[in-house]
Short mmCIF file of C-alpha atoms in Angstrom, two decimals:
data_model
loop_
_atom_site.label_atom_id
_atom_site.label_comp_id
_atom_site.label_asym_id
_atom_site.label_seq_id
_atom_site.Cartn_x
_atom_site.Cartn_y
_atom_site.Cartn_z
CA MET J 1 -3.80 -19.89 29.08
CA PRO J 2 -2.03 -18.11 25.39
CA ASP J 3 0.69 -20.44 24.05
CA ASP J 4 3.82 -18.93 25.34
CA SER J 5 5.23 -18.84 21.29
CA LEU J 6 2.35 -16.59 20.76
CA LEU J 7 4.18 -14.86 23.35
CA HIS J 8 7.69 -14.45 22.53
CA ARG J 9 7.18 -14.18 18.38
CA ASP J 10 10.35 -12.23 17.27
CA THR J 11 9.23 -8.77 15.78
CA ARG J 12 11.68 -9.18 12.90
CA ARG J 13 9.37 -11.98 11.18
CA LEU J 14 10.07 -10.70 7.75
CA ASP J 15 13.41 -11.43 8.07
CA GLY J 16 15.49 -13.13 4.56
CA LEU J 17 12.51 -11.70 3.00
CA VAL J 18 12.44 -9.40 0.48
CA ALA J 19 9.68 -6.48 -0.62
CA VAL J 20 9.06 -3.85 -3.24
CA VAL J 21 7.71 -1.04 -2.14
CA THR J 22 5.95 1.72 -5.60
CA GLY J 23 5.18 5.15 -4.57
CA ALA J 24 8.31 5.02 -1.15
CA ALA J 25 9.92 8.42 -1.92
CA PHE J 26 10.22 11.19 0.52
CA GLY J 27 7.48 13.92 -0.14
CA PRO J 28 4.03 14.97 0.47
CA LYS J 29 2.83 12.67 -1.57
CA ALA J 30 4.52 9.47 -1.04
CA ALA J 31 4.20 9.85 3.35
CA LEU J 32 2.63 6.15 3.36
CA GLY J 33 5.11 4.72 1.20
CA SER J 34 8.38 5.73 2.83
CA VAL J 35 6.69 4.54 6.32
CA PHE J 36 5.74 1.40 4.93
CA ALA J 37 9.17 1.09 3.70
CA ALA J 38 10.97 1.98 7.05
CA ALA J 39 8.36 -0.67 8.71
CA LEU J 40 9.47 -3.52 6.42
CA ALA J 41 12.47 -2.78 7.37
CA ALA J 42 12.76 -3.05 10.91
CA ALA J 43 10.83 -5.94 10.93
CA GLY J 44 13.82 -7.16 8.64
CA ALA J 45 12.97 -7.52 5.06
CA SER J 46 15.65 -6.97 2.63
CA VAL J 47 13.63 -3.49 0.71
CA VAL J 48 13.66 -1.78 -3.25
CA VAL J 49 12.02 1.85 -2.24
CA ALA J 50 10.88 2.64 -5.88
CA ASP J 51 9.27 5.73 -7.37
CA ILE J 52 9.39 8.24 -10.59
CA VAL J 53 10.90 10.66 -8.84
CA ASP J 54 14.46 9.87 -6.33
CA ALA J 55 13.61 7.40 -3.57
CA GLU J 56 17.38 7.17 -2.67
CA PRO J 57 16.42 9.63 0.77
CA VAL J 58 14.56 7.08 1.48
CA ALA J 59 17.04 3.79 1.05
CA ALA J 60 19.89 5.71 2.30
CA ALA J 61 18.00 6.82 5.74
CA LEU J 62 16.91 2.23 6.13
CA ARG J 63 21.08 1.59 5.79
CA ALA J 64 21.46 3.84 8.14
CA LYS J 65 19.46 2.51 10.65
CA GLY J 66 21.10 -1.66 9.15
CA GLY J 67 18.47 -1.77 7.20
CA ARG J 68 19.29 -3.37 3.41
CA ALA J 69 17.63 -0.93 1.11
CA VAL J 70 17.84 -0.53 -2.60
CA ALA J 71 16.14 3.05 -4.29
CA VAL J 72 14.69 2.02 -8.49
CA PRO J 73 13.55 4.89 -9.76
CA VAL J 74 10.27 3.54 -12.12
CA ASP J 75 6.71 4.70 -13.38
CA VAL J 76 4.38 1.78 -12.49
CA THR J 77 2.85 3.02 -16.00
CA ASP J 78 5.39 1.55 -17.72
CA GLU J 79 5.80 -2.22 -18.48
CA GLY J 80 9.44 -2.36 -19.39
CA ALA J 81 10.44 -0.45 -16.35
CA VAL J 82 8.03 -2.33 -14.22
CA GLU J 83 9.70 -5.72 -15.50
CA ALA J 84 13.14 -4.40 -14.95
CA MET J 85 12.00 -3.01 -10.94
CA ALA J 86 10.94 -6.64 -10.44
CA ALA J 87 14.34 -8.03 -12.21
CA LYS J 88 16.47 -5.62 -9.86
CA ALA J 89 15.13 -6.58 -6.53
CA GLU J 90 16.16 -10.35 -7.73
CA GLU J 91 18.97 -8.73 -8.89
CA VAL J 92 20.27 -7.31 -5.76
CA PHE J 93 18.52 -9.39 -3.03
CA GLY J 94 17.62 -12.49 -5.02
CA ARG J 95 13.79 -13.15 -4.27
CA LEU J 96 11.27 -10.68 -4.45
CA ASP J 97 8.55 -12.41 -1.89
CA ILE J 98 6.27 -8.84 -1.35
CA LEU J 99 4.61 -6.40 -3.16
CA VAL J 100 3.37 -3.49 -1.73
CA ASN J 101 1.15 -1.32 -4.63
CA ASN J 102 1.43 2.51 -2.82
CA ALA J 103 1.92 4.45 -6.20
CA VAL J 104 -1.10 7.04 -6.75
CA VAL J 105 -1.96 10.03 -7.76
CA GLY J 106 -5.04 11.72 -7.92
CA SER J 107 -5.90 11.64 -3.81
CA ASN J 108 -5.15 15.44 -3.03
CA ILE J 109 -6.89 16.74 -6.56
CA PRO J 110 -9.82 19.56 -5.58
CA PRO J 111 -12.82 17.16 -5.95
CA VAL J 112 -15.15 18.47 -8.97
CA PRO J 113 -18.73 17.10 -10.16
CA LEU J 114 -18.78 15.12 -13.21
CA ALA J 115 -19.72 17.88 -15.66
CA GLU J 116 -16.19 19.45 -15.41
CA LEU J 117 -14.01 15.80 -14.68
CA ASP J 118 -10.94 16.40 -15.83
CA VAL J 119 -10.28 12.97 -18.49
CA ALA J 120 -6.89 13.03 -19.20
CA ALA J 121 -6.44 13.67 -14.98
CA PHE J 122 -8.75 10.96 -15.52
CA ASP J 123 -7.23 8.59 -17.15
CA ARG J 124 -3.75 9.61 -15.15
CA VAL J 125 -5.22 8.54 -12.34
CA ILE J 126 -6.32 5.46 -14.20
CA ALA J 127 -3.29 4.34 -14.87
CA VAL J 128 -1.36 5.16 -12.19
CA GLY J 129 -3.25 3.94 -9.46
CA LEU J 130 -4.96 0.76 -11.75
CA ARG J 131 -2.95 -0.10 -14.27
CA GLY J 132 0.52 0.64 -11.59
CA SER J 133 -0.65 -1.83 -9.51
CA VAL J 134 -1.99 -4.66 -12.23
CA LEU J 135 1.71 -4.22 -13.52
CA CYS J 136 3.67 -4.45 -10.68
CA ALA J 137 2.08 -7.66 -9.78
CA LYS J 138 1.96 -8.87 -13.36
CA ALA J 139 6.36 -8.52 -12.83
CA ALA J 140 5.60 -10.06 -8.71
CA ALA J 141 3.73 -13.07 -9.39
CA PRO J 142 6.14 -15.36 -11.36
CA ARG J 143 8.49 -14.66 -9.23
CA MET J 144 6.49 -15.25 -6.05
CA ALA J 145 5.82 -18.39 -7.40
CA ARG J 146 9.17 -20.26 -7.59
CA ASN J 147 8.96 -19.39 -4.11
CA GLY J 148 5.69 -20.93 -3.63
CA TRP J 149 4.56 -17.96 -1.51
CA GLY J 150 4.37 -14.25 -1.55
CA LYS J 151 2.43 -10.98 -0.72
CA ILE J 152 0.56 -8.59 -2.36
CA VAL J 153 -0.79 -6.06 -0.39
CA ASN J 154 -2.48 -3.31 -3.01
CA ILE J 155 -2.83 0.12 -0.67
CA GLY J 156 -7.02 1.11 -0.94
CA SER J 157 -9.40 3.12 0.72
CA THR J 158 -12.88 3.55 2.40
CA THR J 159 -13.93 6.33 -0.06
CA MET J 160 -14.86 4.05 -2.46
CA GLN J 161 -17.42 2.34 0.37
CA GLU J 162 -18.58 5.70 0.71
CA GLY J 163 -18.96 6.55 -3.10
CA LEU J 164 -17.96 9.76 -2.15
CA PRO J 165 -18.85 12.47 -4.62
CA ASN J 166 -17.36 14.96 -6.39
CA ARG J 167 -14.47 12.35 -6.63
CA LEU J 168 -15.14 10.16 -9.62
CA HIS J 169 -11.56 9.49 -10.27
CA TYR J 170 -10.16 8.65 -7.39
CA VAL J 171 -12.99 6.79 -6.02
CA SER J 172 -13.53 4.81 -9.34
CA MET J 173 -9.47 3.61 -8.77
CA LYS J 174 -9.51 2.34 -5.75
CA GLY J 175 -12.71 0.45 -6.37
CA GLY J 176 -10.97 -1.39 -9.10
CA VAL J 177 -7.90 -2.00 -6.19
CA LEU J 178 -9.94 -4.16 -4.37
CA ALA J 179 -11.58 -5.59 -7.58
CA LEU J 180 -8.20 -6.68 -8.68
CA THR J 181 -7.73 -7.92 -4.51
CA ARG J 182 -10.40 -10.30 -5.28
CA ALA J 183 -9.24 -11.11 -8.72
CA LEU J 184 -5.84 -11.97 -7.84
CA ALA J 185 -6.56 -13.17 -4.97
CA ARG J 186 -8.32 -16.52 -6.46
CA GLU J 187 -6.14 -16.65 -9.23
CA LEU J 188 -2.61 -16.70 -7.77
CA GLY J 189 -4.18 -17.97 -4.25
CA PRO J 190 -3.09 -21.83 -6.10
CA GLN J 191 0.35 -20.51 -6.29
CA GLY J 192 0.74 -19.25 -2.55
CA ILE J 193 -0.11 -15.99 -3.54
CA ARG J 194 -1.67 -13.77 -1.03
CA VAL J 195 -3.73 -10.55 -2.16
CA ASN J 196 -5.28 -8.30 0.30
CA THR J 197 -6.23 -4.55 0.36
CA LEU J 198 -5.00 -2.45 3.28
CA ALA J 199 -7.52 0.92 3.29
CA THR J 200 -8.29 3.84 5.59
CA GLY J 201 -9.80 7.00 5.22
CA LEU J 202 -7.99 10.73 5.71
CA VAL J 203 -4.42 10.01 6.48
CA ALA J 204 -3.40 13.35 8.92
CA ASN J 205 0.02 13.31 7.02
CA PRO J 206 1.98 15.92 5.04
CA ALA J 207 -0.15 15.11 1.54
CA ALA J 208 -3.98 15.99 4.03
CA GLY J 209 -1.81 18.96 5.80
CA ALA J 210 -4.09 21.60 2.95
CA ALA J 211 -7.01 19.57 3.35
CA PHE J 212 -6.95 19.53 7.39
CA ALA J 213 -5.83 23.41 7.47
CA ALA J 214 -8.80 24.66 4.85
CA ARG J 215 -11.30 22.21 6.87
CA PRO J 216 -11.16 22.65 10.77
CA GLU J 217 -14.32 21.76 10.96
CA LEU J 218 -14.54 18.58 8.80
CA VAL J 219 -11.68 17.23 10.26
CA ALA J 220 -13.15 17.15 13.53
CA LYS J 221 -16.58 15.52 11.66
CA ILE J 222 -14.26 12.58 10.53
CA ARG J 223 -12.35 12.78 13.95
CA ALA J 224 -15.30 12.65 15.72
CA ALA J 225 -17.11 9.32 13.46
CA ARG J 226 -14.72 7.52 14.49
CA ALA J 227 -15.17 4.55 17.07
CA ILE J 228 -11.67 5.84 18.65
CA PRO J 229 -11.72 9.75 17.82
CA GLU J 230 -8.15 10.09 16.83
CA ASP J 231 -5.95 11.46 13.65
CA VAL J 232 -5.04 8.36 11.99
CA THR J 233 -1.09 9.13 11.30
CA PRO J 234 0.68 6.59 9.10
CA ASP J 235 2.23 4.81 11.37
CA ASP J 236 -0.57 3.37 12.46
CA LEU J 237 -1.58 1.18 9.77
CA ALA J 238 2.39 0.25 9.43
CA GLY J 239 1.66 -2.51 11.80
CA PRO J 240 -1.60 -3.83 9.97
CA LEU J 241 0.61 -3.74 6.91
CA VAL J 242 3.34 -5.90 8.25
CA PHE J 243 1.47 -8.63 9.73
CA LEU J 244 -0.47 -8.52 5.72
CA CYS J 245 3.22 -9.08 4.71
CA SER J 246 4.20 -12.00 7.44
CA PRO J 247 3.59 -15.61 7.37
CA GLU J 248 1.05 -14.65 10.17
CA SER J 249 -1.64 -13.56 7.77
CA ASP J 250 -0.92 -17.08 5.49
CA ALA J 251 -5.22 -17.45 6.36
CA ILE J 252 -6.37 -14.32 4.55
CA THR J 253 -6.41 -13.01 1.51
CA GLY J 254 -9.06 -11.42 -1.27
CA GLN J 255 -9.67 -9.67 2.64
CA PHE J 256 -10.48 -5.61 2.70
CA ILE J 257 -8.70 -4.57 6.24
CA VAL J 258 -9.48 -1.45 7.23
CA ALA J 259 -7.30 0.55 9.50
CA ASP J 260 -9.81 3.66 10.33
CA LYS J 261 -9.74 3.51 13.85
CA GLY J 262 -13.93 2.68 13.92
CA ALA J 263 -14.89 5.27 10.82
CA HIS J 264 -15.76 2.08 8.69
CA PHE J 265 -17.11 -1.76 10.00
CA THR J 266 -16.98 -4.15 7.12
#
């Protein structure tokens, strides 16, 4: 028989914890981030909703539902701004326990071959997705270490596994994010900080809307290739994210966790 404690776990398993989610404003490019912020708040966490654009509507919506949330403007490529974001989390909520590195650009850049690669666009994708994740981890880790516990979840992509052609900027960045995850897991583990990558493939959200409309045959092919032949939605990622941010996943670090309904097995 299962242990009763496993059958009756408190769904608010993040009570008392403080989370920062980057790239979490409303809008087509941040659909995942706002869902992640809502999921963490519903699980009991106080949430810093961070984005380079106005994130106050997301924070206000969370507060209206009884959550604790504050919006913080941040450019994740700016070290000073990132440090100020982490300091704001401590100022408002008293601590920092969870970091979700979700800020990204480039997922919807049209595919181009190497010969036509815009190096400035490549640099921007790397700066936001990889440099931004490094800077956020650098600001968050010392604060987590003071409490002897922390969770960093980097948002990855299965495009890195596929080596998807003509998307060198995005694939390279996501590959770097996984390497960062593994290096940080080794470095920060002795301080009680767990670091993982949560990855998916094509997600049915506003950011992918144009792709879904323009290439229905491709979307159907992707859907059919999944063990569960359905669309993957932002809500499908909320449960795995909360789990990776909770004490329930304390034995998991340095891992590439794929939530794509069985398109890829790792």
